[in-house]
Short mmCIF file of C-alpha atoms in Angstrom, two decimals:
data_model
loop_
_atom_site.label_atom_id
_atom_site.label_comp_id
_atom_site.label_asym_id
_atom_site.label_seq_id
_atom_site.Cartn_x
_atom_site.Cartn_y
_atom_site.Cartn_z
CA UNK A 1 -17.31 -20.07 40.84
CA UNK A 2 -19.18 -17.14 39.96
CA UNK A 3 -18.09 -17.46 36.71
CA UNK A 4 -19.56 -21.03 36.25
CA UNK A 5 -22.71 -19.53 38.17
CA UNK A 6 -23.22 -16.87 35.73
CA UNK A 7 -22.42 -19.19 32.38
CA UNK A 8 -25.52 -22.16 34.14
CA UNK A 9 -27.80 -19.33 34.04
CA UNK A 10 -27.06 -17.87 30.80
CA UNK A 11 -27.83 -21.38 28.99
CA UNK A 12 -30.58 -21.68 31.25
CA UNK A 13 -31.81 -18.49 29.98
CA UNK A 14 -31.08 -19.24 26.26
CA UNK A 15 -33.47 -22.86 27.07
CA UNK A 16 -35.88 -21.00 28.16
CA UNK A 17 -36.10 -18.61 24.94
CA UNK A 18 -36.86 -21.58 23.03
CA UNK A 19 -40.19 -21.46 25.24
CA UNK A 20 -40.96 -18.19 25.13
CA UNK A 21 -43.95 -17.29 22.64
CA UNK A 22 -42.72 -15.90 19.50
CA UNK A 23 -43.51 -12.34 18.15
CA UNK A 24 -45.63 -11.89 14.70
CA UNK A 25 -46.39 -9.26 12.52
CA UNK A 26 -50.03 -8.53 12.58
CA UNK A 27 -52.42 -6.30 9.66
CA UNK A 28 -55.42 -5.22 11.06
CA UNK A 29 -58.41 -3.19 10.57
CA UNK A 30 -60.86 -1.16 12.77
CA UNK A 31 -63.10 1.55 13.56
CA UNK A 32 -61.57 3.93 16.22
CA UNK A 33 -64.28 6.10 18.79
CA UNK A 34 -65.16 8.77 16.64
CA UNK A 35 -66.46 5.81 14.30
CA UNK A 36 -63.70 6.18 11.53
CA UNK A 37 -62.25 3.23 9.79
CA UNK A 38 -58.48 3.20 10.37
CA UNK A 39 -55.70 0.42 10.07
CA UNK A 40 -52.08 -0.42 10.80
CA UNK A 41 -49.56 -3.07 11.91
CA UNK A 42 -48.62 -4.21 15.33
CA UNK A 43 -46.16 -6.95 17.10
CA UNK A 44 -47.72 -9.26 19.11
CA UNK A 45 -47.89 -13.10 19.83
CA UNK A 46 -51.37 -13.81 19.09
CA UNK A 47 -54.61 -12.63 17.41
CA UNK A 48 -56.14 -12.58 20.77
CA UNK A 49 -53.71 -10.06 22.07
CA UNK A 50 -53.45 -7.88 19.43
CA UNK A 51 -57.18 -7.64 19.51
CA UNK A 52 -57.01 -6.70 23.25
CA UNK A 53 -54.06 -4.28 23.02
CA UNK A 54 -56.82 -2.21 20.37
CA UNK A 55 -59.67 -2.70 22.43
CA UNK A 56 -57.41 -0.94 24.85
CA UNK A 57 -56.66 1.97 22.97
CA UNK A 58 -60.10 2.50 22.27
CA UNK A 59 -60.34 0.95 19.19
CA UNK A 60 -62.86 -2.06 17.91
CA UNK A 61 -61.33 -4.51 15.70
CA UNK A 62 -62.72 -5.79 12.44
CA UNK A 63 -59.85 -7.95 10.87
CA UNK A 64 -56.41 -8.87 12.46
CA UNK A 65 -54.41 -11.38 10.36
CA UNK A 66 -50.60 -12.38 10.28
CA UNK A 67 -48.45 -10.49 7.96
CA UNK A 68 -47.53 -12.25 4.64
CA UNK A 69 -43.89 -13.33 4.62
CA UNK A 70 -42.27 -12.13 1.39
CA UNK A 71 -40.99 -14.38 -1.26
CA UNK A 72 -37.25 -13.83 -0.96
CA UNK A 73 -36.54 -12.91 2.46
CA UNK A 74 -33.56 -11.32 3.25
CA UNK A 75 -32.32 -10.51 7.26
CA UNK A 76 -30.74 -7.46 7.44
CA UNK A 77 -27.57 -7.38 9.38
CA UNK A 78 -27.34 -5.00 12.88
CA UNK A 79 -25.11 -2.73 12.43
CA UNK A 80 -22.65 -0.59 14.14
CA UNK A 81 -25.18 2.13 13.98
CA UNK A 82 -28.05 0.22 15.15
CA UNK A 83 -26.20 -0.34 18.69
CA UNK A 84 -25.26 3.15 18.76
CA UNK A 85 -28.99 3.80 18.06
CA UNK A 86 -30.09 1.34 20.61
CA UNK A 87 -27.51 2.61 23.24
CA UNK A 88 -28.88 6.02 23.05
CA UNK A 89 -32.45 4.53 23.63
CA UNK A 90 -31.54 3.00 26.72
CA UNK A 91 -29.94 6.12 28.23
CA UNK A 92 -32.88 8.04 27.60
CA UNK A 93 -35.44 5.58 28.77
CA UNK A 94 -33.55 4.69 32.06
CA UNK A 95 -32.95 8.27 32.68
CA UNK A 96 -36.43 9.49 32.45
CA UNK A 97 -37.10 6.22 35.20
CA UNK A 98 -37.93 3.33 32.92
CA UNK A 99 -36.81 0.00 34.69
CA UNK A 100 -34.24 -2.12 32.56
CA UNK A 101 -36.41 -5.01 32.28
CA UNK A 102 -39.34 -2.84 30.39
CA UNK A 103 -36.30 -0.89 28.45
CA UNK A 104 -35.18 -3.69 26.89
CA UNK A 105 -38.55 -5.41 26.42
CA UNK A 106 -39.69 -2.44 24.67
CA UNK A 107 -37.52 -2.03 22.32
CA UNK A 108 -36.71 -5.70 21.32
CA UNK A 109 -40.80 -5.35 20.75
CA UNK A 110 -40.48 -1.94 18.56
CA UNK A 111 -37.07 -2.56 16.20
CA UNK A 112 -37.74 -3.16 12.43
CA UNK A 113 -34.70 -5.85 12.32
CA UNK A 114 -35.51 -9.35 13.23
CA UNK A 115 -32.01 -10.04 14.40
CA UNK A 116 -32.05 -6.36 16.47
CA UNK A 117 -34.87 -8.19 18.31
CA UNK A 118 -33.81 -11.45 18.76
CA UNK A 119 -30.92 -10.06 20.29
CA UNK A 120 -32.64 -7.63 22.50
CA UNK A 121 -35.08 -10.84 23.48
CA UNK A 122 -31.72 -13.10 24.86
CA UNK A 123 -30.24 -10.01 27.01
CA UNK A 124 -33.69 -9.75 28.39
CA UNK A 125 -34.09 -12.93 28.78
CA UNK A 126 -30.50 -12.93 30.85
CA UNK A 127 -31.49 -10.26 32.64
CA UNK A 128 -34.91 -11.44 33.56
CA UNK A 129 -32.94 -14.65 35.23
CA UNK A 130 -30.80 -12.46 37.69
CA UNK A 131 -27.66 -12.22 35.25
CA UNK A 132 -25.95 -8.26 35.50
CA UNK A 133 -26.50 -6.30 32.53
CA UNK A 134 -22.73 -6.10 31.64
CA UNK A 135 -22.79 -10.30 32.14
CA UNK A 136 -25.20 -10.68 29.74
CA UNK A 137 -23.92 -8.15 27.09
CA UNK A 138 -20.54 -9.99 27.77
CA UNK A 139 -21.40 -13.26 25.42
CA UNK A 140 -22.25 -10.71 22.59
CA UNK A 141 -18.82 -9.56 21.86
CA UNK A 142 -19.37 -8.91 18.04
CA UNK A 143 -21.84 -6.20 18.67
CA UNK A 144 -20.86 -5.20 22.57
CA UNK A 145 -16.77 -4.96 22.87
CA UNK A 146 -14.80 -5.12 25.78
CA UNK A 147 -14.89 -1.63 26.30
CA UNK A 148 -18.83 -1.30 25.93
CA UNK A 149 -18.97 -4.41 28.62
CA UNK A 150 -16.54 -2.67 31.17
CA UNK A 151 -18.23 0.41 30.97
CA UNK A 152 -21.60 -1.25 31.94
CA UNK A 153 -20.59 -2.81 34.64
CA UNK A 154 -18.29 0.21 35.95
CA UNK A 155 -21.75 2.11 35.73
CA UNK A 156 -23.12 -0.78 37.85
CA UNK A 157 -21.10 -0.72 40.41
CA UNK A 158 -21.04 3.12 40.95
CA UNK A 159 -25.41 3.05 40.34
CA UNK A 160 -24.87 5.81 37.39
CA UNK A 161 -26.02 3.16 34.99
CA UNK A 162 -28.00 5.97 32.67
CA UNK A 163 -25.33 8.62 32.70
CA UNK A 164 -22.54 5.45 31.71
CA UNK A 165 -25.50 4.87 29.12
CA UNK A 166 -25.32 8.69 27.89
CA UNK A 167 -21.54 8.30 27.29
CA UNK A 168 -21.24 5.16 25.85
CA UNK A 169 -24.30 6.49 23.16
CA UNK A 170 -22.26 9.65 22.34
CA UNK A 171 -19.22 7.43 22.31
CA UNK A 172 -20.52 5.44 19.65
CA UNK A 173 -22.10 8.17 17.88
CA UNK A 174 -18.92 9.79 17.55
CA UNK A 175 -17.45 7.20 16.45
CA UNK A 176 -19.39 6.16 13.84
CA UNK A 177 -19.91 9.26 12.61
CA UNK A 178 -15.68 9.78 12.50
CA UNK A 179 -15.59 6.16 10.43
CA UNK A 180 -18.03 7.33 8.32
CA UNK A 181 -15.71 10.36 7.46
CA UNK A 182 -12.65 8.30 7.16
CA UNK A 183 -14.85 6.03 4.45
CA UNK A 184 -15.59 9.25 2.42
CA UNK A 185 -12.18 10.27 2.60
CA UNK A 186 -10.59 7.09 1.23
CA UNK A 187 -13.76 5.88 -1.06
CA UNK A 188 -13.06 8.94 -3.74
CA UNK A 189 -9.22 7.86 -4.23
CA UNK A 190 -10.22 4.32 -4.71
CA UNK A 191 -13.18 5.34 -7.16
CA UNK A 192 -10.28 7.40 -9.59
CA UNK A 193 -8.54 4.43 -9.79
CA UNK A 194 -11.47 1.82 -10.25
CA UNK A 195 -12.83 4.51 -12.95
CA UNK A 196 -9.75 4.84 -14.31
CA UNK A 197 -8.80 1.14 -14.92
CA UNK A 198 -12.62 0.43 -16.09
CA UNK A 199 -12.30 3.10 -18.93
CA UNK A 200 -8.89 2.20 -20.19
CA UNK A 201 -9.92 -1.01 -20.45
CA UNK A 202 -12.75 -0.42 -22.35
CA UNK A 203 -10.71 1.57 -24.92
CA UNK A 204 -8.23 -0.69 -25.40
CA UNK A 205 -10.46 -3.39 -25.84
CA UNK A 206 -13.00 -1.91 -28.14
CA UNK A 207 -11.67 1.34 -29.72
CA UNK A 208 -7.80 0.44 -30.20
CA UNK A 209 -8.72 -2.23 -32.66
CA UNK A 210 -10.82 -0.36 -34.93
CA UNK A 211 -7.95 1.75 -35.20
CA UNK A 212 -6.00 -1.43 -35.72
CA UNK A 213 -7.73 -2.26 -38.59
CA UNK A 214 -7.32 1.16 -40.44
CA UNK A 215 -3.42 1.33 -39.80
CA UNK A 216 -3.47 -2.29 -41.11
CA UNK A 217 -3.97 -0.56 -45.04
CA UNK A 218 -1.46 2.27 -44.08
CA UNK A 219 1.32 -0.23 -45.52
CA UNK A 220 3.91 2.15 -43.49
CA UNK A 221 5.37 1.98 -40.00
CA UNK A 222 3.57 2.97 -37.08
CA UNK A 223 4.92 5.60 -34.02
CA UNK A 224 6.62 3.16 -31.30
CA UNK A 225 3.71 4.82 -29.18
CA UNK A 226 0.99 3.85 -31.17
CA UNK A 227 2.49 0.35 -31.72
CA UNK A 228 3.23 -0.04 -27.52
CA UNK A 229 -0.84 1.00 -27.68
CA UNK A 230 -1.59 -1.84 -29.62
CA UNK A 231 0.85 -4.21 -28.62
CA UNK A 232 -1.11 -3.52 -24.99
CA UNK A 233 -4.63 -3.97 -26.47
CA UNK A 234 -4.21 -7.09 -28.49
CA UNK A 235 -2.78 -9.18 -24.91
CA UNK A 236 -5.83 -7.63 -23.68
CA UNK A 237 -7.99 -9.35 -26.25
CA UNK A 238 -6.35 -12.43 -26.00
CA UNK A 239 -5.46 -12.47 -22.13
CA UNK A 240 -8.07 -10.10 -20.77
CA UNK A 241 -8.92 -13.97 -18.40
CA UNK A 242 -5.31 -13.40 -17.07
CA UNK A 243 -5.73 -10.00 -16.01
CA UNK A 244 -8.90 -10.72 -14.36
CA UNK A 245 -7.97 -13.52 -12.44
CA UNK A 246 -4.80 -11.86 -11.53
CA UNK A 247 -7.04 -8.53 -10.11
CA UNK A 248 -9.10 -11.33 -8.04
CA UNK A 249 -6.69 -13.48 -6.88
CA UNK A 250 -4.53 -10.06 -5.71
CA UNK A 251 -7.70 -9.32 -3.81
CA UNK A 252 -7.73 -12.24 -2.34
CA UNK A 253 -4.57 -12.87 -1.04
CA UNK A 254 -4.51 -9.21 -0.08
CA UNK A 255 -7.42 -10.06 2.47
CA UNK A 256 -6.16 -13.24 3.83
CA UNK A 257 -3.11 -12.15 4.44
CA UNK A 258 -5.08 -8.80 5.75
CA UNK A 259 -7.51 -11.05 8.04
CA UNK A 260 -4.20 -13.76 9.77
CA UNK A 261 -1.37 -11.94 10.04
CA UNK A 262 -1.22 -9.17 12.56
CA UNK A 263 2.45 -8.55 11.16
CA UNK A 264 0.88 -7.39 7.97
CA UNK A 265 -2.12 -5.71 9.09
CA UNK A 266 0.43 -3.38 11.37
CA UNK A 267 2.79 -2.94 8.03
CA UNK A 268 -0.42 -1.55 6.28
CA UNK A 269 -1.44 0.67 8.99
CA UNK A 270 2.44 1.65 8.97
CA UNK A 271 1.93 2.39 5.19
CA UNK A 272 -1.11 4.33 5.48
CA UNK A 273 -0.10 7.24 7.47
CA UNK A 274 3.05 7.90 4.95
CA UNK A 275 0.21 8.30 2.16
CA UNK A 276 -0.06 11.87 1.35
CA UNK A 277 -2.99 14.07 2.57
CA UNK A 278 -4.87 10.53 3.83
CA UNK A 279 -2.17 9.54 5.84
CA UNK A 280 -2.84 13.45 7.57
CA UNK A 281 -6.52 12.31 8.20
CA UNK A 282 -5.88 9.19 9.57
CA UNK A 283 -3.90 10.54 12.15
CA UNK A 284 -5.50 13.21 13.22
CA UNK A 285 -8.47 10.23 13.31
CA UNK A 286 -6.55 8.10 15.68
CA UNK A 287 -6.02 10.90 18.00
CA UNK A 288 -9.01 11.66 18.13
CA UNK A 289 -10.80 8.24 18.74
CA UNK A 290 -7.80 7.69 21.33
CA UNK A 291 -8.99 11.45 22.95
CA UNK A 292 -12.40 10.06 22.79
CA UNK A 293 -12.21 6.74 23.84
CA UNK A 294 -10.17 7.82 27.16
CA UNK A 295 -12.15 10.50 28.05
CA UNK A 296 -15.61 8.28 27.98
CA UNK A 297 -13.38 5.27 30.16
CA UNK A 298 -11.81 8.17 32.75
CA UNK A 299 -15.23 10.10 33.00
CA UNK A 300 -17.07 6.90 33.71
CA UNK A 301 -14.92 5.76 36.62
CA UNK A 302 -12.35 3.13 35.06
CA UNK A 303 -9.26 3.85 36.00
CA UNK A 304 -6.41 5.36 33.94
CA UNK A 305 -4.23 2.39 33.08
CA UNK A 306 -7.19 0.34 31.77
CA UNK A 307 -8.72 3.46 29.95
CA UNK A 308 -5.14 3.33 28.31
CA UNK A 309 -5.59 -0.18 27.29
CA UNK A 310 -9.10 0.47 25.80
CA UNK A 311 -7.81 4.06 24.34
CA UNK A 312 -5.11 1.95 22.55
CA UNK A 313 -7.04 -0.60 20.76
CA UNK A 314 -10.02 2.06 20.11
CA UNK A 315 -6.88 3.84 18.20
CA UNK A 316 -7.50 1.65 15.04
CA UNK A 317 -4.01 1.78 13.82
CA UNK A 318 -0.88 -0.54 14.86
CA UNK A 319 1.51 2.80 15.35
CA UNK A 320 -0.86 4.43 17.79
CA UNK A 321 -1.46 1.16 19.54
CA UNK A 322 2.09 0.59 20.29
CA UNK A 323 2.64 4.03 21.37
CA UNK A 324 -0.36 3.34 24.01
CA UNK A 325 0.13 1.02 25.38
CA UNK A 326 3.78 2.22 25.47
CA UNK A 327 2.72 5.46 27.70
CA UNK A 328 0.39 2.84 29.51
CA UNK A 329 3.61 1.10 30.95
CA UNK A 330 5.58 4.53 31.59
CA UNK A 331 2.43 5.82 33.48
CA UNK A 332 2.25 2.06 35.60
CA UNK A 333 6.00 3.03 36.55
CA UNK A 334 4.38 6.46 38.07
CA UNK A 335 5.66 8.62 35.17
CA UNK A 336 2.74 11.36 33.91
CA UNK A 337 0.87 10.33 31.17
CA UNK A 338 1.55 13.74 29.33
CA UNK A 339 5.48 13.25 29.60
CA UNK A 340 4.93 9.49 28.68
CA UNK A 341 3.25 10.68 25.20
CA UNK A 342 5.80 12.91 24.54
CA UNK A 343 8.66 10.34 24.87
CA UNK A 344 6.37 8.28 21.99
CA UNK A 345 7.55 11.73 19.14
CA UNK A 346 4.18 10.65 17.83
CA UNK A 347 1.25 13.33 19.04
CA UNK A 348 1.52 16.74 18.19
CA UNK A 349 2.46 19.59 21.45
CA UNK A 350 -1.20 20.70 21.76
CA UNK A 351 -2.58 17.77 22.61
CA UNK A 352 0.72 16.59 24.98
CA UNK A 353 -0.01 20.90 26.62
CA UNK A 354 -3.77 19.73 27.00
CA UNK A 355 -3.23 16.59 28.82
CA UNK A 356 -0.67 18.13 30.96
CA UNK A 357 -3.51 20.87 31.86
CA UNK A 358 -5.98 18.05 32.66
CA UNK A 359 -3.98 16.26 34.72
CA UNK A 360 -3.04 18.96 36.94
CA UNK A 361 -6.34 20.77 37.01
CA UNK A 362 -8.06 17.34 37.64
CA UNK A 363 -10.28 17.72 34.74
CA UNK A 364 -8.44 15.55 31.96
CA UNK A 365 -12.09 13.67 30.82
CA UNK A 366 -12.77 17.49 29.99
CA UNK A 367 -9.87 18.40 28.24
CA UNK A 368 -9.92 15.03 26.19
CA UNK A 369 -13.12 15.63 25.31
CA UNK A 370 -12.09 19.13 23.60
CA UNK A 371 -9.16 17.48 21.59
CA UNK A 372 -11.23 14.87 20.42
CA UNK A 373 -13.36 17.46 19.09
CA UNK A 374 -10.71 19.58 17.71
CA UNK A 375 -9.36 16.80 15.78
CA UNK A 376 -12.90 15.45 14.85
CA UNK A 377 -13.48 18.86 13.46
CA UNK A 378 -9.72 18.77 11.52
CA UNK A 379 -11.06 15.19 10.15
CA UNK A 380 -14.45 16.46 8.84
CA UNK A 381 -12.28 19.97 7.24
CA UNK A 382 -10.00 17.55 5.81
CA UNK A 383 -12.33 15.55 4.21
CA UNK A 384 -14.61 18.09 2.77
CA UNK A 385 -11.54 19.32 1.59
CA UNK A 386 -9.74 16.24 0.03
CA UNK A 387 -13.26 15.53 -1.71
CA UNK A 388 -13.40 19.07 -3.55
CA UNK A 389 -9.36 18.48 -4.61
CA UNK A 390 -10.39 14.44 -5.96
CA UNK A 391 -12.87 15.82 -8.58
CA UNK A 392 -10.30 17.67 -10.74
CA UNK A 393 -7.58 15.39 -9.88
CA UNK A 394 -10.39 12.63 -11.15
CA UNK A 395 -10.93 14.63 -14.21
CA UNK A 396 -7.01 14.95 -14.81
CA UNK A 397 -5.96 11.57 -14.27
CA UNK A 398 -8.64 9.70 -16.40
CA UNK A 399 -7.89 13.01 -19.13
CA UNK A 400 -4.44 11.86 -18.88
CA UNK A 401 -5.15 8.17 -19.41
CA UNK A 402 -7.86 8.68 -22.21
CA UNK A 403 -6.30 11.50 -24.19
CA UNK A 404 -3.04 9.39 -23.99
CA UNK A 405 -4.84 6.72 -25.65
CA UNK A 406 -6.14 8.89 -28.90
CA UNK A 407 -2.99 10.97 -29.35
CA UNK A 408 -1.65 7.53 -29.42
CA UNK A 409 -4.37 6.10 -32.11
CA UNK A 410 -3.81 9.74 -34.14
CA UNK A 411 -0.23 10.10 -34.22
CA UNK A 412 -0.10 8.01 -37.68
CA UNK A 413 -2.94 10.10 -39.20
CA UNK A 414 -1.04 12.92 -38.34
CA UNK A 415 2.09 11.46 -39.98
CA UNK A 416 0.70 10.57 -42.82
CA UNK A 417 -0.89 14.31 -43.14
CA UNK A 418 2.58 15.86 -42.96
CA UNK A 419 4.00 13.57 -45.88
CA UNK A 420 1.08 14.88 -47.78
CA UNK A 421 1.44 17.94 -47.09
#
C-alpha cells in the first residue's frame, strides 16, 4: 500500500514537472551603485525575474537577453564525481541549517550540467509532494545505488540526515578517488601494448618492404629471420582488413560476453588478481572499498549483516564477493565476523587482528576506517610505483619489438659484408 502510495505521487510529481516553468540562461548588462558598468550570466525563468533578482542586488539593468544556444550541442553526462560533488554539497548546506527543499533547489539552480539539473529539479519536485528523500532518490538507481538509498533513509529515521550526508560524501570521494588509482594503474600496461602493436605495424607495413625491394636484387638467400619478417609483412599488406576486423570483432565479443554473463565476468575478476603486481593492487583495492564501504553502513546505523551485503557488492570483484557474503552467513549463524573472514584464507592477519579489536572494543566503524586507509595508502604506493617501473619496461618492450625488426631487415647486409670481406 505504501508502496503504491509513494509510486501515485512520484508520477504525479513527474506531471507536474512538465508544468513547472523552465530555467534559461540569461546575458545581461548593467550599471552597479558605484555607477560602473558590469555584466554576467544568471539562471532564471524570465526576463522579468532576472531583472528583479539585479534590481535586488543593487544593480540597474540595461540589457538582459537569452543565451545563444550553440550550433552543435552536446549534453554532458553526470558523472560519478558529480554525485560525489553534489553529496558533499548537501551535507554542508543541511549542516550549517539549510532546509532540504532550498538545498536541493539551489543547487539544481547553480550546476553547469543540464542533466545535473534536471535531475536535481525531479527529486525536488518529489520531495516538494511529501515523498522521503531516500523514496525519491530510490527511482534514480543509475546515479543513487542501493547502498546510497539505504543510507538516506537510515539517516532519516535516526534524524542525523547531515552527518549520514557527511559519510556518504567521503564515501564517494574515496571511492572515486581509489577507481581513479586503479585506472592509472591498469591504463599504462594497456598503453605498452596498444603502442607496441601500433608501431610494429607501422614497420612492417611501410619499412619491411622497402627492404623487400633491395633484397629482391641480392639474387641470394635470405636469413630464415629476415624471410619470417617478410613473410609477416606481406599478409599484412594483403590482409591487414583481416587483422582489423579480427581486433574489433575480439573486442566485441569480449564485451558482450563481459556485459551477459556473470559466469565470465567472475572468471575475469578470477584472472585479474593472478596478474602480477596488478593483481597485488586490486586486492589490496577490494579490501579496502570492502573496509570502507562497511565502516560508512555500521557508522551510520545499518546493521551488520546488511552492511555485509552492501560491503560485498561495493568489493568490485567476484572472489571478494563470494567470500562476503560467505562471512555474512557465518556471522547470521552467530559466529564473529573476524573468525568468519579468516575461515574465507582470503584477507591478510592485520586486517582479520583489526576487526577482532573492533569488535570487542565496540569501535569496529573506527578500526575499518583505519584499514581502509592503510590499504588506500598501499594502492596509491603501488601505483606510483608500478607507473615509474612501466616507463622502462615501455622503453624495453617496444626496443625489443623494433630493434627485432631491423636486426631482422640487416642480417643480409651483414651477410653479404662478410662474403666480401
Amino acid at each position: 500500500m505504501a508502496t503504491a502510495a509513494a509510486t501515485r505521487k512520484s508520477r504525479t510529481s513527474k506531471k507536474d514537472i512538465k508544468h513547472q516553468p523552465k530555467v534559461f540562461e540569461f546575458q545581461w548588462k548593467g550599471v552597479n551603485r558605484d555607477g560602473k558598468k558590469t555584466a554576467g550570466e544568471m539562471r532564471g525563468t524570465s526576463v522579468a525575474e532576472i531583472k528583479s533578482i539585479l534590481k535586488a542586488q543593487g544593480v540597474t539593468p540595461k540589457s538582459v537577453s537569452k543565451k545563444a544556444k550553440p550550433l552543435f550541442k552536446t549534453e554532458k553526462k553526470i558523472t560519478a564525481m558529480d554525485i560525489a560533488m553534489i553529496t558533499r554539497q548537501v551535507a554542508t548546506m543541511i549542516s550549517a541549517g539549510v532546509p532540504l527543499v532550498t538545498t536541493f533547489e539551489l543547487l539544481g539552480r547553480g550546476h553547469e550540467k543540464e542533466k545535473v539539473r534536471t535531475l536535481l529539479g525531479t527529486i525536488l519536485s518529489d520531495i516538494q509532494s511529501g515523498i522521503p528523500l531516500s523514496d525519491a532518490l530510490r527511482p534514480h538507481r543509475i546515479y543513487f545505488d542501493d547502498l546510497y538509498v539505504d543510507l538516506v533513509a537510515a539517516g532519516e529515521h535516526s534524524g542525523a540526515l547531515d552527518a549520514v550526508f557527511d559519510r556518504i560524501a567521503t564515501y564517494r570521494e574515496k571511492a572515486e578517488a581509489l577507481k581513479s588509482k586503479i585506472k592509472k594503474a591498469m591504463f599504462y600496461p594497456a598503453a605498452v601494448v596498444i603502442v607496441a602493436i601500433a608501431v610494429t605495424t607501422l614497420l612492417l607495413l611501410f619499412v619491411v618492404p622497402q627492404f623487400e625491394e633491395i633484397f629482391n636484387g641480392f639474387g641470394a638467400e635470405l636469413p630464415a629471420f629476415t624471410q619470417l619478417i617478410i613473410g609477416i609483412s606481406r599478409w599484412l599488406q594483403t590482409s591487414w582488413y583481416f587483422f582489423a576486423i579480427g581486433i574489433v570483432v575480439g573486442v566485441w565479443l569480449f564485451v558482450r560476453a563481459h556485459r551477459n554473463s556473470q559466469k565470465f565476468r567472475d572468471k575475469i575478476d578470477e584472472a585479474v588478481l593472478k596478474i602480477p603486481v596488478i593483481g597485488e593492487i586490486l586486492h589490496k583495492a577490494a579490501m579496502a572499498r570492502f573496509a570502507r564501504t562497511l565502516a560508512t553502513t555500521f557508522s551510520a546505523g545499518v546493521p551488520l549483516i546488511d552492511g555485509l551485503e552492501s560491503a560485498s557488492g561495493a568489493s568490485g570483484n567476484a572472489v571478494y564477493r563470494k567470500a562476503l557474503l560467505k562471512v555474512r552467513q557465518e556471522v547470521m549463524s552467530g559466529m564473529q565476523m573476524n573468525v568468519a573472514m579468516r575461515t574465507t584464507g582470503l584477507f591478510p592477519d592485520m586486517l582479520i587482528q583489526m576487526v577482532m579489536i573492533g569488535e570487542e572494543s565496540g569501535g569496529l566503524d573506527d578500526m575499518l576506517n583505519k584499514v581502509a586507509n592503510i590499504f588506500e595508502m598501499q594502492v596509491d604506493d603501488a601505483v606510483d610505483g608500478l607507473s615509474s617501473l612501466i616507463e622502462p619496461i615501455m622503453m624495453v618492450v617496444i626496443g625489443t619489438l623494433v630493434g627485432g625488426l631491423i636486426v631482422g631487415m640487416y642480417l643480409p647486409i651483414f651477410e653479404m659484408g662478410n662474403v666480401v670481406g
